[in-house]
């Protein structure tokens, strides 16, 4: 069993009042709060280790370099990568996906006719993607008069795998899919989807922004070619995240940005590039945040991950059960396999109005389209109210949240 009260002592931000009410923080899908150990690790770096890495022979530079590379190994172990060089530090999921969309644009499959002799390149995504896993690919294929293929979903928020198979037969150059929807909470069968794509010889990117904090990740078991994530959604600082890529893929992809550190030799006539992972890490990195990410991972590993999963699942089920009793409430996303969050609307009430009144009762939820406008279009709604859970949330907070929703709905009707 998790000692939630003890865990919450690591998060002093939760021990405050807003509008005279105890804060109930249920906006974890947007960003999680940071434990003291993470805050203190980043602070300690700037107090005692701050230095540019990889470029100095003096003590501080070597110490910072060693700490940074140790953090990379910690990330690799956490997601079960084969080797640390398969982990590229980025600013987060968004930069990781932009990196991939940018470098794939320069691969031969996008500048010459693809192997199926079609006229245009194709990228396959799903109907439930966050804008970060839609817009970069959309813009890239449009520059090449290409096509964005989209796997549809049903009214429960479940992907149509038969249609997915049909779209794979159109031989897209790459598949990029979310592991867990940030709107619907749907847990997609990514291992099965990767296997299906590989049977067609197509590489797969998995967007793990909403899964990595809630479920153990094994990239070798998933067999995905790329996996991307953000630190700030898993108790780490903002501005840090990662891109995992199989070494054979990262070796043949071109650099993303150019400058210091990512080069091997430079002359006015020619530049050669550094080895993995450094050819993708131009410029001075966010060392302090990387060390904070490592500490967040260590924090998660200090807990019973299975107990964390069970606790969060219980919070979700309690919220669904209690909310379902509210007249006129409609869940958006009702897949059997859900994780981390619940989205809903109430007939005749705008989500923004509902969220605003709930906030005045001390409950922090997210309202709007959640950077997933096509999902809202699919369901014919302007947005949803989204409550998302983390390991420090409690059953009492779920009850406070539901009572706030009921009261707000009564006020707005």
Coordinates of C-alpha atoms in Angstrom, one line a residue:
X1 CA 0.0 0.0 0.0
X2 CA 1.1 3.5 -0.7
X3 CA 1.4 6.0 2.1
X4 CA -0.2 8.9 0.3
X5 CA 0.1 11.2 3.3
X6 CA 3.8 10.6 3.4
X7 CA 4.2 11.1 -0.3
X8 CA 2.3 14.4 -0.2
X9 CA 4.9 15.8 2.2
X10 CA 7.2 15.8 -0.8
X11 CA 4.9 18.2 -2.5
X12 CA 4.4 21.4 -0.4
X13 CA 2.6 23.1 -3.3
X14 CA -0.4 20.9 -2.5
X15 CA -0.5 22.2 1.1
X16 CA -2.1 25.5 0.4
X17 CA -5.4 27.2 0.0
X18 CA -6.9 28.9 -3.1
X19 CA -9.9 31.2 -2.6
X20 CA -10.0 30.1 1.0
X21 CA -10.4 26.4 0.1
X22 CA -7.8 23.6 0.3
X23 CA -6.2 23.2 -3.1
X24 CA -7.3 20.0 -5.0
X25 CA -4.9 19.7 -8.0
X26 CA -6.4 17.6 -10.8
X27 CA -4.5 19.1 -13.8
X28 CA -1.8 16.5 -13.8
X29 CA -2.1 15.7 -17.5
X30 CA -1.0 19.2 -18.2
X31 CA 1.9 19.1 -15.7
X32 CA 2.5 17.3 -12.5
X33 CA 3.8 19.0 -9.4
X34 CA 7.5 18.5 -8.4
X35 CA 8.7 16.7 -5.3
X36 CA 11.2 18.4 -3.0
X37 CA 13.9 16.0 -4.0
X38 CA 13.7 17.1 -7.6
X39 CA 13.6 20.8 -6.7
X40 CA 16.6 20.4 -4.4
X41 CA 18.6 18.4 -7.0
X42 CA 18.3 21.1 -9.6
X43 CA 19.1 23.8 -7.0
X44 CA 22.1 21.8 -5.8
X45 CA 23.4 21.6 -9.3
X46 CA 23.4 25.4 -9.7
X47 CA 24.9 25.8 -6.2
X48 CA 27.8 23.3 -6.5
X49 CA 28.2 21.9 -10.0
X50 CA 27.1 24.5 -12.6
X51 CA 29.3 24.3 -15.7
X52 CA 29.1 23.7 -19.4
X53 CA 29.6 20.0 -20.1
X54 CA 31.7 17.9 -22.5
X55 CA 34.0 20.8 -23.2
X56 CA 36.3 21.3 -20.2
X57 CA 39.1 19.5 -18.6
X58 CA 38.7 21.2 -15.3
X59 CA 37.0 19.7 -12.3
X60 CA 33.5 21.3 -12.5
X61 CA 33.1 20.6 -16.1
X62 CA 34.1 17.0 -15.7
X63 CA 31.8 16.6 -12.6
X64 CA 28.8 18.1 -14.5
X65 CA 29.5 16.0 -17.6
X66 CA 29.6 12.8 -15.5
X67 CA 26.3 13.7 -13.7
X68 CA 24.6 14.5 -17.1
X69 CA 25.7 11.3 -18.7
X70 CA 24.7 9.4 -15.5
X71 CA 21.2 10.9 -15.9
X72 CA 21.1 9.7 -19.5
X73 CA 21.9 6.2 -18.4
X74 CA 19.2 6.4 -15.7
X75 CA 16.6 7.4 -18.4
X76 CA 17.8 4.5 -20.6
X77 CA 17.4 2.0 -17.8
X78 CA 14.0 3.4 -16.8
X79 CA 12.5 2.8 -20.3
X80 CA 14.7 -0.3 -20.8
X81 CA 16.6 1.0 -23.8
X82 CA 19.4 -1.3 -25.0
X83 CA 22.1 1.4 -24.5
X84 CA 22.3 5.0 -23.3
X85 CA 23.3 6.4 -26.7
X86 CA 19.7 5.6 -27.8
X87 CA 18.5 8.4 -25.5
X88 CA 18.5 12.0 -26.8
X89 CA 17.7 14.8 -24.3
X90 CA 15.2 17.3 -25.7
X91 CA 13.0 20.0 -24.2
X92 CA 10.1 17.5 -24.2
X93 CA 7.6 15.6 -26.3
X94 CA 6.9 18.6 -28.6
X95 CA 10.6 19.1 -29.5
X96 CA 11.1 15.4 -29.9
X97 CA 8.3 15.1 -32.4
X98 CA 9.4 18.2 -34.3
X99 CA 12.9 16.7 -34.4
X100 CA 11.6 13.5 -36.0
X101 CA 9.4 15.3 -38.5
X102 CA 12.2 17.5 -39.5
X103 CA 14.9 14.9 -40.0
X104 CA 12.5 12.4 -41.7
X105 CA 11.8 15.1 -44.2
X106 CA 15.3 14.8 -45.4
X107 CA 15.3 11.0 -45.8
X108 CA 15.2 9.6 -49.3
X109 CA 11.7 8.3 -48.9
X110 CA 10.4 11.9 -48.8
X111 CA 12.4 13.4 -51.6
X112 CA 12.1 10.6 -54.1
X113 CA 9.0 8.4 -54.9
X114 CA 8.4 5.9 -52.1
X115 CA 8.7 2.2 -52.6
X116 CA 5.1 1.7 -53.6
X117 CA 5.5 4.1 -56.5
X118 CA 2.9 6.5 -55.2
X119 CA 3.3 10.1 -56.1
X120 CA 3.4 11.5 -52.6
X121 CA 4.9 10.6 -49.2
X122 CA 2.5 9.6 -46.4
X123 CA 2.5 9.7 -42.6
X124 CA 0.0 7.7 -40.6
X125 CA -1.4 9.1 -37.3
X126 CA -4.6 8.6 -35.3
X127 CA -7.8 10.7 -34.8
X128 CA -6.9 11.3 -31.1
X129 CA -3.5 12.9 -31.4
X130 CA -2.3 16.0 -29.5
X131 CA -1.4 18.8 -31.8
X132 CA 2.2 18.1 -31.1
X133 CA 1.8 14.7 -32.9
X134 CA -0.3 16.1 -35.7
X135 CA 0.9 19.5 -36.8
X136 CA 4.6 18.7 -37.4
X137 CA 3.8 15.8 -39.6
X138 CA 1.0 17.7 -41.3
X139 CA 3.3 20.6 -42.2
X140 CA 6.0 18.2 -43.4
X141 CA 3.8 16.2 -45.8
X142 CA 2.2 19.4 -47.1
X143 CA 5.6 20.7 -48.1
X144 CA 5.9 17.6 -50.2
X145 CA 2.4 17.5 -51.5
X146 CA 2.0 14.4 -49.4
X147 CA -0.8 13.0 -47.4
X148 CA -1.6 12.6 -43.7
X149 CA -3.5 9.4 -43.1
X150 CA -5.7 9.2 -40.1
X151 CA -6.9 6.1 -38.2
X152 CA -10.5 6.8 -37.1
X153 CA -12.1 6.0 -33.7
X154 CA -15.5 5.1 -32.6
X155 CA -17.8 6.9 -30.2
X156 CA -16.1 5.4 -27.2
X157 CA -12.7 6.7 -28.2
X158 CA -11.4 3.4 -29.4
X159 CA -9.3 3.1 -32.6
X160 CA -10.5 1.2 -35.6
X161 CA -7.7 -1.4 -36.0
X162 CA -9.2 -2.8 -39.2
X163 CA -9.0 0.6 -40.8
X164 CA -5.5 0.9 -39.4
X165 CA -4.5 -2.3 -41.3
X166 CA -6.0 -0.9 -44.5
X167 CA -4.1 2.4 -44.1
X168 CA -0.9 0.4 -43.5
X169 CA -1.5 -1.2 -46.9
X170 CA -1.1 2.3 -48.4
X171 CA 2.6 2.1 -47.3
X172 CA 3.1 5.3 -45.3
X173 CA 6.7 6.1 -44.6
X174 CA 6.2 6.4 -40.9
X175 CA 3.5 5.8 -38.2
X176 CA 3.2 8.1 -35.2
X177 CA 0.7 7.2 -32.5
X178 CA -0.2 8.3 -29.0
X179 CA 0.2 5.7 -26.2
X180 CA -2.5 7.3 -24.0
X181 CA -4.9 10.0 -25.3
X182 CA -4.6 13.3 -23.4
X183 CA -8.3 13.9 -23.9
X184 CA -10.0 10.5 -23.8
X185 CA -7.6 8.6 -21.5
X186 CA -7.7 5.7 -24.0
X187 CA -4.8 3.4 -23.7
X188 CA -4.0 2.3 -27.2
X189 CA -2.7 -1.2 -28.0
X190 CA 0.6 0.2 -29.2
X191 CA 2.5 -3.1 -29.0
X192 CA 0.0 -4.7 -31.4
X193 CA 0.0 -1.6 -33.6
X194 CA 3.8 -1.6 -33.8
X195 CA 3.9 -5.2 -34.7
X196 CA 1.3 -4.6 -37.5
X197 CA 3.3 -1.7 -38.9
X198 CA 6.6 -3.7 -38.8
X199 CA 4.9 -6.4 -40.8
X200 CA 4.7 -3.8 -43.6
X201 CA 8.3 -2.6 -42.9
X202 CA 7.1 0.8 -41.5
X203 CA 8.8 2.4 -38.5
X204 CA 6.7 3.6 -35.6
X205 CA 6.9 6.6 -33.2
X206 CA 5.1 6.3 -29.9
X207 CA 4.1 9.5 -28.1
X208 CA 4.5 8.5 -24.4
X209 CA 3.7 11.9 -22.9
X210 CA 0.6 10.7 -21.0
X211 CA 1.8 7.1 -20.3
X212 CA 5.3 7.3 -18.8
X213 CA 4.2 8.7 -15.4
X214 CA 1.5 6.1 -15.0
X215 CA 2.8 2.8 -16.4
X216 CA 6.2 1.1 -16.7
X217 CA 7.7 1.6 -20.1
X218 CA 9.8 -1.1 -21.9
X219 CA 10.7 0.2 -25.3
X220 CA 12.3 -3.1 -26.2
X221 CA 9.1 -5.0 -25.4
X222 CA 7.0 -2.5 -27.3
X223 CA 9.6 -2.8 -30.2
X224 CA 8.8 0.8 -31.2
X225 CA 11.4 2.6 -33.3
X226 CA 11.0 5.8 -31.4
X227 CA 9.5 6.8 -28.0
X228 CA 9.1 10.4 -26.9
X229 CA 8.2 11.9 -23.5
X230 CA 8.2 15.0 -21.4
X231 CA 9.7 15.3 -17.9
X232 CA 7.3 17.8 -16.6
X233 CA 4.4 15.3 -16.8
X234 CA 6.4 12.8 -14.7
X235 CA 7.3 15.0 -11.7
X236 CA 10.5 16.4 -13.3
X237 CA 11.3 20.0 -14.2
X238 CA 9.8 21.8 -17.3
X239 CA 12.0 22.1 -20.3
X240 CA 13.4 18.6 -20.3
X241 CA 12.3 15.4 -21.9
X242 CA 13.6 12.7 -24.2
X243 CA 13.6 11.0 -27.5
X244 CA 14.4 7.3 -27.6
X245 CA 15.4 5.8 -30.9
X246 CA 16.7 2.5 -32.0
X247 CA 20.4 3.0 -32.7
X248 CA 20.1 1.8 -36.2
X249 CA 17.6 4.5 -36.9
X250 CA 19.4 7.3 -35.1
X251 CA 22.6 6.4 -37.0
X252 CA 21.0 7.0 -40.4
X253 CA 18.9 10.1 -39.6
X254 CA 20.5 13.5 -40.2
X255 CA 21.1 16.1 -37.5
X256 CA 18.2 18.3 -36.3
X257 CA 20.1 21.5 -35.4
X258 CA 23.6 22.6 -36.1
X259 CA 26.2 24.3 -33.8
X260 CA 28.5 23.3 -31.0
X261 CA 28.8 19.8 -29.5
X262 CA 27.0 18.0 -32.4
X263 CA 30.0 18.3 -34.7
X264 CA 33.1 16.1 -35.0
X265 CA 35.3 18.2 -37.3
X266 CA 34.6 21.6 -38.9
X267 CA 36.3 23.4 -41.7
X268 CA 35.1 26.1 -44.2
X269 CA 34.8 23.3 -46.8
X270 CA 33.1 20.5 -44.8
X271 CA 31.6 19.5 -41.4
X272 CA 31.4 16.0 -40.0
X273 CA 29.1 15.1 -37.2
X274 CA 29.4 13.7 -33.7
X275 CA 28.5 10.2 -32.7
X276 CA 25.2 9.3 -31.0
X277 CA 23.5 10.8 -29.2
X278 CA 25.4 14.0 -29.4
X279 CA 24.7 14.7 -33.1
X280 CA 21.1 15.5 -32.0
X281 CA 22.1 17.7 -29.0
X282 CA 23.4 21.0 -30.5
X283 CA 24.4 23.7 -28.1
X284 CA 24.4 23.9 -24.3
X285 CA 21.9 21.6 -22.8
X286 CA 19.6 22.1 -19.8
X287 CA 21.9 20.2 -17.4
X288 CA 20.1 21.1 -14.2
X289 CA 16.8 19.9 -15.6
X290 CA 18.3 16.6 -16.8
X291 CA 19.5 16.0 -13.3
X292 CA 16.0 16.8 -12.0
X293 CA 14.6 14.3 -14.5
X294 CA 16.9 11.7 -13.1
X295 CA 15.8 12.5 -9.6
X296 CA 12.2 12.3 -10.6
X297 CA 12.8 8.8 -12.0
X298 CA 14.6 7.8 -8.8
X299 CA 11.6 9.1 -6.9
X300 CA 9.2 7.0 -9.0
X301 CA 11.5 4.0 -8.7
X302 CA 11.4 4.3 -4.9
X303 CA 7.7 3.6 -5.0
X304 CA 5.9 0.4 -5.7
X305 CA 4.9 1.1 -9.4
X306 CA 2.2 -1.5 -9.4
X307 CA 0.7 0.0 -6.2
X308 CA 0.8 3.4 -7.9
X309 CA -1.0 2.0 -11.0
X310 CA -3.7 0.5 -8.7
X311 CA -4.1 3.7 -6.7
X312 CA -4.5 5.8 -9.8
X313 CA -6.9 3.3 -11.3
X314 CA -9.0 3.4 -8.2
X315 CA -9.1 7.2 -8.3
X316 CA -10.2 7.1 -11.9
X317 CA -12.9 4.5 -11.3
X318 CA -14.3 6.4 -8.3
X319 CA -14.4 9.6 -10.3
X320 CA -16.2 7.9 -13.2
X321 CA -18.7 6.1 -10.8
X322 CA -19.6 9.3 -8.9
X323 CA -19.7 11.6 -11.9
X324 CA -22.0 9.2 -13.8
X325 CA -24.8 10.0 -11.3
X326 CA -24.9 13.7 -12.3
X327 CA -27.8 14.5 -14.5
X328 CA -26.9 15.5 -18.1
X329 CA -23.2 14.6 -17.7
X330 CA -21.6 12.9 -20.7
X331 CA -18.2 11.3 -20.7
X332 CA -16.0 12.0 -23.7
X333 CA -14.0 8.8 -24.0
X334 CA -15.4 5.5 -22.6
X335 CA -12.8 3.0 -23.8
X336 CA -12.5 -0.1 -21.6
X337 CA -8.8 0.5 -21.3
X338 CA -8.4 4.1 -19.8
X339 CA -5.7 5.7 -17.8
X340 CA -5.0 8.8 -15.8
X341 CA -8.0 11.1 -16.6
X342 CA -11.6 11.6 -17.2
X343 CA -13.1 14.1 -19.7
X344 CA -16.8 15.2 -19.7
X345 CA -19.4 17.8 -20.6
X346 CA -22.7 18.6 -19.0
X347 CA -25.7 19.4 -21.2
X348 CA -26.3 23.1 -21.7
X349 CA -23.2 24.2 -19.8
X350 CA -20.0 25.4 -21.5
X351 CA -16.9 23.7 -20.2
X352 CA -15.2 27.0 -19.5
X353 CA -18.0 28.2 -17.3
X354 CA -18.1 24.9 -15.3
X355 CA -14.3 24.9 -14.9
X356 CA -14.3 28.6 -13.7
X357 CA -16.8 27.9 -10.9
X358 CA -15.0 24.7 -9.9
X359 CA -11.8 26.7 -9.6
X360 CA -13.5 29.0 -7.1
X361 CA -14.1 26.0 -5.0
X362 CA -10.4 25.2 -4.9
X363 CA -10.4 22.5 -7.5
X364 CA -7.9 22.8 -10.4
X365 CA -9.1 21.1 -13.6
X366 CA -8.4 21.8 -17.3
X367 CA -11.1 23.0 -19.7
X368 CA -11.0 23.5 -23.5
X369 CA -9.8 21.4 -26.4
X370 CA -6.6 20.3 -24.7
X371 CA -4.5 20.9 -27.8
X372 CA -6.6 18.3 -29.7
X373 CA -9.1 20.2 -31.7
X374 CA -9.8 17.4 -34.2
X375 CA -11.0 15.3 -31.2
X376 CA -13.5 17.9 -30.3
X377 CA -14.7 18.1 -33.9
X378 CA -15.1 14.4 -34.0
X379 CA -17.4 14.5 -31.0
X380 CA -19.1 17.7 -32.0
X381 CA -18.3 19.7 -28.9
X382 CA -16.4 22.9 -28.1
X383 CA -14.3 21.3 -25.4
X384 CA -14.4 19.3 -22.2
X385 CA -13.7 19.5 -18.6
X386 CA -10.8 17.2 -17.8
X387 CA -9.7 16.0 -14.4
X388 CA -6.4 14.1 -14.4
X389 CA -4.9 12.2 -11.5
X390 CA -1.5 11.6 -10.1
X391 CA 0.0 9.4 -7.3
X392 CA -0.5 12.1 -4.7
X393 CA -4.2 12.6 -5.2
X394 CA -6.6 11.1 -2.7
X395 CA -10.2 9.6 -2.6
X396 CA -11.2 12.6 -0.5
X397 CA -10.1 14.9 -3.3
X398 CA -12.2 12.9 -5.8
X399 CA -15.2 13.5 -3.5
X400 CA -14.5 17.2 -3.2
X401 CA -14.1 17.4 -7.0
X402 CA -17.4 15.6 -7.7
X403 CA -19.3 17.8 -5.1
X404 CA -17.8 20.9 -6.8
X405 CA -19.1 19.7 -10.2
X406 CA -22.5 19.1 -8.8
X407 CA -22.7 22.5 -7.2
X408 CA -21.4 24.3 -10.2
X409 CA -23.9 22.5 -12.5
X410 CA -26.7 23.5 -10.2
X411 CA -25.6 27.1 -10.2
X412 CA -25.3 27.2 -14.0
X413 CA -28.6 25.6 -14.9

